[in-house]
Amino acid sequence: MERKKDFPNVLLVLSPEQFGLIKAFNKYANVFPYFIEPSSFIHVIHRVPGRIKANYKSFPLGILSLLGKILNRPHKLKIKHVKPEDIDLVFVSDPVVCKIDLKKYKNAVKAYWSQDCVYQSTFYTQLLSTKVQDYDIIFCAHKPYLECFKEFGVKTYWLPFAYDPMQARIQKVYMWK
């Protein structure tokens, strides 16, 4: 992989079907993708506290946070091509809903893109298991949920799905005479 000299180094943590993100970032950065399969067993375990909270609203958050710590041991990312101190941005994209050990990326800005927070179980999973509070910035694809994340003390910005012009291109209109 050829690195561009004056470009930032970005670690993208995403699911395999999100290649559009790699393409979008690659124009402006040295990209190091790391794939996590969202259908794996360990990934399903991460969702348990969020699903309990979504189904039983009165269930205490403290107990669910403790359950989240027990079930969600932090993933230690193993990146071969770059040192952790050389990473400028760690960008994690939903549907990756697991806690990631971000401590070794001391120099990097840590960002999470929440896409499916419209579902209560996913929203609570992102709070209880993914620990969005550990990130510097949260990008949210759904405007109504911006305030929900801000209540937890997280800088939150709107990032809609139309980031990739190849996927969200405007359809041409043809006039037939």
PDB file of C-alpha atoms in Angstrom:
ATOM      1  CA  MET A   1       0.000   0.000   0.000  1.00  0.00           C
ATOM      2  CA  GLU A   2       1.467   3.328  -1.066  1.00  0.00           C
ATOM      3  CA  ARG A   3       1.188   6.121   1.487  1.00  0.00           C
ATOM      4  CA  LYS A   4       0.613   9.727   0.526  1.00  0.00           C
ATOM      5  CA  LYS A   5       3.203  11.812   2.353  1.00  0.00           C
ATOM      6  CA  ASP A   6       1.216  14.770   3.739  1.00  0.00           C
ATOM      7  CA  PHE A   7      -2.099  12.969   4.177  1.00  0.00           C
ATOM      8  CA  PRO A   8      -3.474  11.923   7.578  1.00  0.00           C
ATOM      9  CA  ASN A   9      -3.563   8.243   8.551  1.00  0.00           C
ATOM     10  CA  VAL A  10      -7.098   6.976   9.114  1.00  0.00           C
ATOM     11  CA  LEU A  11      -8.026   3.662  10.704  1.00  0.00           C
ATOM     12  CA  LEU A  12     -11.488   2.645   9.462  1.00  0.00           C
ATOM     13  CA  VAL A  13     -13.263  -0.006  11.538  1.00  0.00           C
ATOM     14  CA  LEU A  14     -16.265  -1.214   9.562  1.00  0.00           C
ATOM     15  CA  SER A  15     -18.230  -4.154   8.276  1.00  0.00           C
ATOM     16  CA  PRO A  16     -17.213  -5.770   4.963  1.00  0.00           C
ATOM     17  CA  GLU A  17     -20.062  -4.305   2.912  1.00  0.00           C
ATOM     18  CA  GLN A  18     -18.983  -0.696   3.553  1.00  0.00           C
ATOM     19  CA  PHE A  19     -16.339  -0.382   0.854  1.00  0.00           C
ATOM     20  CA  GLY A  20     -17.826   2.957  -0.203  1.00  0.00           C
ATOM     21  CA  LEU A  21     -16.406   4.502   2.962  1.00  0.00           C
ATOM     22  CA  ILE A  22     -12.909   3.335   2.074  1.00  0.00           C
ATOM     23  CA  LYS A  23     -13.243   4.902  -1.353  1.00  0.00           C
ATOM     24  CA  ALA A  24     -14.535   8.187   0.102  1.00  0.00           C
ATOM     25  CA  PHE A  25     -11.738   8.467   2.695  1.00  0.00           C
ATOM     26  CA  ASN A  26      -9.028   7.328   0.274  1.00  0.00           C
ATOM     27  CA  LYS A  27      -9.263  10.601  -1.666  1.00  0.00           C
ATOM     28  CA  TYR A  28      -8.107  12.592   1.362  1.00  0.00           C
ATOM     29  CA  ALA A  29      -6.181  10.197   3.629  1.00  0.00           C
ATOM     30  CA  ASN A  30      -4.036   7.106   3.958  1.00  0.00           C
ATOM     31  CA  VAL A  31      -6.680   4.519   4.820  1.00  0.00           C
ATOM     32  CA  PHE A  32      -6.146   1.394   6.912  1.00  0.00           C
ATOM     33  CA  PRO A  33      -9.374  -0.661   6.894  1.00  0.00           C
ATOM     34  CA  TYR A  34     -10.154  -3.149   9.658  1.00  0.00           C
ATOM     35  CA  PHE A  35     -13.209  -5.341   9.114  1.00  0.00           C
ATOM     36  CA  ILE A  36     -15.465  -6.751  11.828  1.00  0.00           C
ATOM     37  CA  GLU A  37     -18.210  -9.137  10.714  1.00  0.00           C
ATOM     38  CA  PRO A  38     -21.524  -7.953  12.256  1.00  0.00           C
ATOM     39  CA  SER A  39     -23.150 -11.398  12.196  1.00  0.00           C
ATOM     40  CA  SER A  40     -20.480 -13.186  14.242  1.00  0.00           C
ATOM     41  CA  PHE A  41     -21.409 -14.747  17.593  1.00  0.00           C
ATOM     42  CA  ILE A  42     -19.286 -12.324  19.615  1.00  0.00           C
ATOM     43  CA  HIS A  43     -21.013  -9.425  17.853  1.00  0.00           C
ATOM     44  CA  VAL A  44     -24.438 -10.817  18.797  1.00  0.00           C
ATOM     45  CA  ILE A  45     -23.347 -11.060  22.465  1.00  0.00           C
ATOM     46  CA  HIS A  46     -22.489  -7.344  22.417  1.00  0.00           C
ATOM     47  CA  ARG A  47     -26.131  -6.517  21.675  1.00  0.00           C
ATOM     48  CA  VAL A  48     -27.616  -8.198  24.777  1.00  0.00           C
ATOM     49  CA  PRO A  49     -27.665  -5.172  27.168  1.00  0.00           C
ATOM     50  CA  GLY A  50     -29.177  -2.906  24.502  1.00  0.00           C
ATOM     51  CA  ARG A  51     -31.939  -5.363  23.707  1.00  0.00           C
ATOM     52  CA  ILE A  52     -32.798  -5.775  27.390  1.00  0.00           C
ATOM     53  CA  LYS A  53     -33.077  -1.982  27.824  1.00  0.00           C
ATOM     54  CA  ALA A  54     -35.175  -1.608  24.655  1.00  0.00           C
ATOM     55  CA  ASN A  55     -37.636  -4.279  25.812  1.00  0.00           C
ATOM     56  CA  TYR A  56     -37.693  -3.396  29.518  1.00  0.00           C
ATOM     57  CA  LYS A  57     -37.469   0.408  29.794  1.00  0.00           C
ATOM     58  CA  SER A  58     -37.479   0.401  33.605  1.00  0.00           C
ATOM     59  CA  PHE A  59     -34.464  -1.922  33.836  1.00  0.00           C
ATOM     60  CA  PRO A  60     -31.713   0.016  35.709  1.00  0.00           C
ATOM     61  CA  LEU A  61     -28.949   1.403  33.478  1.00  0.00           C
ATOM     62  CA  GLY A  62     -26.329   0.691  36.161  1.00  0.00           C
ATOM     63  CA  ILE A  63     -26.960  -3.056  36.024  1.00  0.00           C
ATOM     64  CA  LEU A  64     -26.963  -3.002  32.220  1.00  0.00           C
ATOM     65  CA  SER A  65     -23.676  -1.065  32.167  1.00  0.00           C
ATOM     66  CA  LEU A  66     -22.157  -3.721  34.419  1.00  0.00           C
ATOM     67  CA  LEU A  67     -23.546  -6.460  32.153  1.00  0.00           C
ATOM     68  CA  GLY A  68     -22.065  -4.577  29.190  1.00  0.00           C
ATOM     69  CA  LYS A  69     -18.628  -4.591  30.852  1.00  0.00           C
ATOM     70  CA  ILE A  70     -18.865  -8.341  31.495  1.00  0.00           C
ATOM     71  CA  LEU A  71     -20.115  -9.327  28.021  1.00  0.00           C
ATOM     72  CA  ASN A  72     -18.142  -6.786  26.045  1.00  0.00           C
ATOM     73  CA  ARG A  73     -14.454  -7.222  26.575  1.00  0.00           C
ATOM     74  CA  PRO A  74     -12.691  -4.561  24.497  1.00  0.00           C
ATOM     75  CA  HIS A  75     -11.493  -5.695  21.070  1.00  0.00           C
ATOM     76  CA  LYS A  76      -7.792  -5.109  20.608  1.00  0.00           C
ATOM     77  CA  LEU A  77      -7.303  -4.158  16.984  1.00  0.00           C
ATOM     78  CA  LYS A  78      -4.207  -5.631  15.370  1.00  0.00           C
ATOM     79  CA  ILE A  79      -3.078  -3.429  12.519  1.00  0.00           C
ATOM     80  CA  LYS A  80       0.126  -4.566  10.798  1.00  0.00           C
ATOM     81  CA  HIS A  81       0.918  -1.689   8.447  1.00  0.00           C
ATOM     82  CA  VAL A  82       0.941   1.272  10.833  1.00  0.00           C
ATOM     83  CA  LYS A  83       1.845   2.016  14.440  1.00  0.00           C
ATOM     84  CA  PRO A  84      -0.937   3.201  16.784  1.00  0.00           C
ATOM     85  CA  GLU A  85       0.871   6.485  17.454  1.00  0.00           C
ATOM     86  CA  ASP A  86       0.869   7.266  13.702  1.00  0.00           C
ATOM     87  CA  ILE A  87      -2.926   7.083  13.405  1.00  0.00           C
ATOM     88  CA  ASP A  88      -4.604  10.515  13.200  1.00  0.00           C
ATOM     89  CA  LEU A  89      -8.241   9.374  13.096  1.00  0.00           C
ATOM     90  CA  VAL A  90     -10.002   6.200  14.233  1.00  0.00           C
ATOM     91  CA  PHE A  91     -13.379   6.084  12.475  1.00  0.00           C
ATOM     92  CA  VAL A  92     -15.760   3.296  13.539  1.00  0.00           C
ATOM     93  CA  SER A  93     -18.937   2.813  11.525  1.00  0.00           C
ATOM     94  CA  ASP A  94     -22.188   1.184  12.590  1.00  0.00           C
ATOM     95  CA  PRO A  95     -23.092  -1.809  12.295  1.00  0.00           C
ATOM     96  CA  VAL A  96     -19.879  -2.364  14.258  1.00  0.00           C
ATOM     97  CA  VAL A  97     -21.408  -2.373  17.745  1.00  0.00           C
ATOM     98  CA  CYS A  98     -18.625  -3.620  19.944  1.00  0.00           C
ATOM     99  CA  LYS A  99     -16.336  -1.979  22.419  1.00  0.00           C
ATOM    100  CA  ILE A 100     -12.935  -1.289  20.917  1.00  0.00           C
ATOM    101  CA  ASP A 101      -9.802  -0.671  22.950  1.00  0.00           C
ATOM    102  CA  LEU A 102      -8.970   2.887  21.878  1.00  0.00           C
ATOM    103  CA  LYS A 103      -6.383   3.639  24.586  1.00  0.00           C
ATOM    104  CA  LYS A 104      -3.360   2.938  22.405  1.00  0.00           C
ATOM    105  CA  TYR A 105      -4.517   5.540  19.850  1.00  0.00           C
ATOM    106  CA  LYS A 106      -3.564   8.466  22.096  1.00  0.00           C
ATOM    107  CA  ASN A 107      -2.780  10.898  19.255  1.00  0.00           C
ATOM    108  CA  ALA A 108      -5.901  10.101  17.241  1.00  0.00           C
ATOM    109  CA  VAL A 109      -9.334  11.646  17.163  1.00  0.00           C
ATOM    110  CA  LYS A 110     -11.867   8.875  17.782  1.00  0.00           C
ATOM    111  CA  ALA A 111     -15.146   9.080  15.869  1.00  0.00           C
ATOM    112  CA  TYR A 112     -18.185   6.784  15.674  1.00  0.00           C
ATOM    113  CA  TRP A 113     -20.859   6.937  12.969  1.00  0.00           C
ATOM    114  CA  SER A 114     -24.227   5.806  14.303  1.00  0.00           C
ATOM    115  CA  GLN A 115     -26.482   4.763  11.434  1.00  0.00           C
ATOM    116  CA  ASP A 116     -29.218   2.561  12.912  1.00  0.00           C
ATOM    117  CA  CYS A 117     -29.972   4.450  16.121  1.00  0.00           C
ATOM    118  CA  VAL A 118     -33.647   4.750  15.088  1.00  0.00           C
ATOM    119  CA  TYR A 119     -34.091   1.264  16.511  1.00  0.00           C
ATOM    120  CA  GLN A 120     -34.242   1.406  20.321  1.00  0.00           C
ATOM    121  CA  SER A 121     -32.207  -1.778  20.787  1.00  0.00           C
ATOM    122  CA  THR A 122     -29.407  -0.456  18.561  1.00  0.00           C
ATOM    123  CA  PHE A 123     -29.431   2.961  20.262  1.00  0.00           C
ATOM    124  CA  TYR A 124     -29.074   1.390  23.711  1.00  0.00           C
ATOM    125  CA  THR A 125     -26.465  -1.062  22.420  1.00  0.00           C
ATOM    126  CA  GLN A 126     -24.421   1.876  21.182  1.00  0.00           C
ATOM    127  CA  LEU A 127     -24.670   3.496  24.618  1.00  0.00           C
ATOM    128  CA  LEU A 128     -24.172   0.404  26.783  1.00  0.00           C
ATOM    129  CA  SER A 129     -21.910  -1.886  24.752  1.00  0.00           C
ATOM    130  CA  THR A 130     -20.160   0.186  22.120  1.00  0.00           C
ATOM    131  CA  LYS A 131     -19.578   2.884  24.733  1.00  0.00           C
ATOM    132  CA  VAL A 132     -20.024   5.871  22.426  1.00  0.00           C
ATOM    133  CA  GLN A 133     -19.056   7.985  25.433  1.00  0.00           C
ATOM    134  CA  ASP A 134     -15.430   6.864  24.822  1.00  0.00           C
ATOM    135  CA  TYR A 135     -15.366   8.620  21.441  1.00  0.00           C
ATOM    136  CA  ASP A 136     -14.457  12.262  20.836  1.00  0.00           C
ATOM    137  CA  ILE A 137     -17.121  12.742  18.168  1.00  0.00           C
ATOM    138  CA  ILE A 138     -20.316  10.925  17.232  1.00  0.00           C
ATOM    139  CA  PHE A 139     -21.761  11.292  13.761  1.00  0.00           C
ATOM    140  CA  CYS A 140     -25.439  10.435  13.623  1.00  0.00           C
ATOM    141  CA  ALA A 141     -27.320   9.591  10.425  1.00  0.00           C
ATOM    142  CA  HIS A 142     -30.727  10.505  11.901  1.00  0.00           C
ATOM    143  CA  LYS A 143     -31.331  14.112  12.968  1.00  0.00           C
ATOM    144  CA  PRO A 144     -33.901  13.326  15.703  1.00  0.00           C
ATOM    145  CA  TYR A 145     -31.280  11.302  17.604  1.00  0.00           C
ATOM    146  CA  LEU A 146     -28.652  14.049  17.701  1.00  0.00           C
ATOM    147  CA  GLU A 147     -30.055  15.351  20.988  1.00  0.00           C
ATOM    148  CA  CYS A 148     -30.255  11.846  22.494  1.00  0.00           C
ATOM    149  CA  PHE A 149     -26.502  11.401  22.127  1.00  0.00           C
ATOM    150  CA  LYS A 150     -25.797  14.938  23.346  1.00  0.00           C
ATOM    151  CA  GLU A 151     -27.590  14.103  26.608  1.00  0.00           C
ATOM    152  CA  PHE A 152     -24.735  11.697  27.340  1.00  0.00           C
ATOM    153  CA  GLY A 153     -22.121  14.430  26.944  1.00  0.00           C
ATOM    154  CA  VAL A 154     -20.893  13.471  23.491  1.00  0.00           C
ATOM    155  CA  LYS A 155     -20.119  15.946  20.686  1.00  0.00           C
ATOM    156  CA  THR A 156     -22.605  14.937  18.030  1.00  0.00           C
ATOM    157  CA  TYR A 157     -22.941  16.002  14.397  1.00  0.00           C
ATOM    158  CA  TRP A 158     -25.283  14.997  11.589  1.00  0.00           C
ATOM    159  CA  LEU A 159     -23.732  12.855   8.833  1.00  0.00           C
ATOM    160  CA  PRO A 160     -26.376  11.571   6.413  1.00  0.00           C
ATOM    161  CA  PHE A 161     -26.036   8.468   4.269  1.00  0.00           C
ATOM    162  CA  ALA A 162     -25.298  10.440   1.084  1.00  0.00           C
ATOM    163  CA  TYR A 163     -21.525  10.549   1.687  1.00  0.00           C
ATOM    164  CA  ASP A 164     -20.764   8.547  -1.447  1.00  0.00           C
ATOM    165  CA  PRO A 165     -21.745  10.254  -4.722  1.00  0.00           C
ATOM    166  CA  MET A 166     -21.618   6.914  -6.561  1.00  0.00           C
ATOM    167  CA  GLN A 167     -24.288   5.466  -4.268  1.00  0.00           C
ATOM    168  CA  ALA A 168     -26.391   8.575  -3.707  1.00  0.00           C
ATOM    169  CA  ARG A 169     -26.207  10.106  -7.154  1.00  0.00           C
ATOM    170  CA  ILE A 170     -29.144  12.034  -8.509  1.00  0.00           C
ATOM    171  CA  GLN A 171     -31.088  10.134 -11.122  1.00  0.00           C
ATOM    172  CA  LYS A 172     -31.140  11.723 -14.545  1.00  0.00           C
ATOM    173  CA  VAL A 173     -34.543  12.729 -15.815  1.00  0.00           C
ATOM    174  CA  TYR A 174     -35.179  12.003 -19.468  1.00  0.00           C
ATOM    175  CA  MET A 175     -37.848  13.890 -21.350  1.00  0.00           C
ATOM    176  CA  TRP A 176     -39.627  11.809 -23.967  1.00  0.00           C
ATOM    177  CA  LYS A 177     -41.128  13.656 -26.904  1.00  0.00           C
TER     178      LYS A 177
END
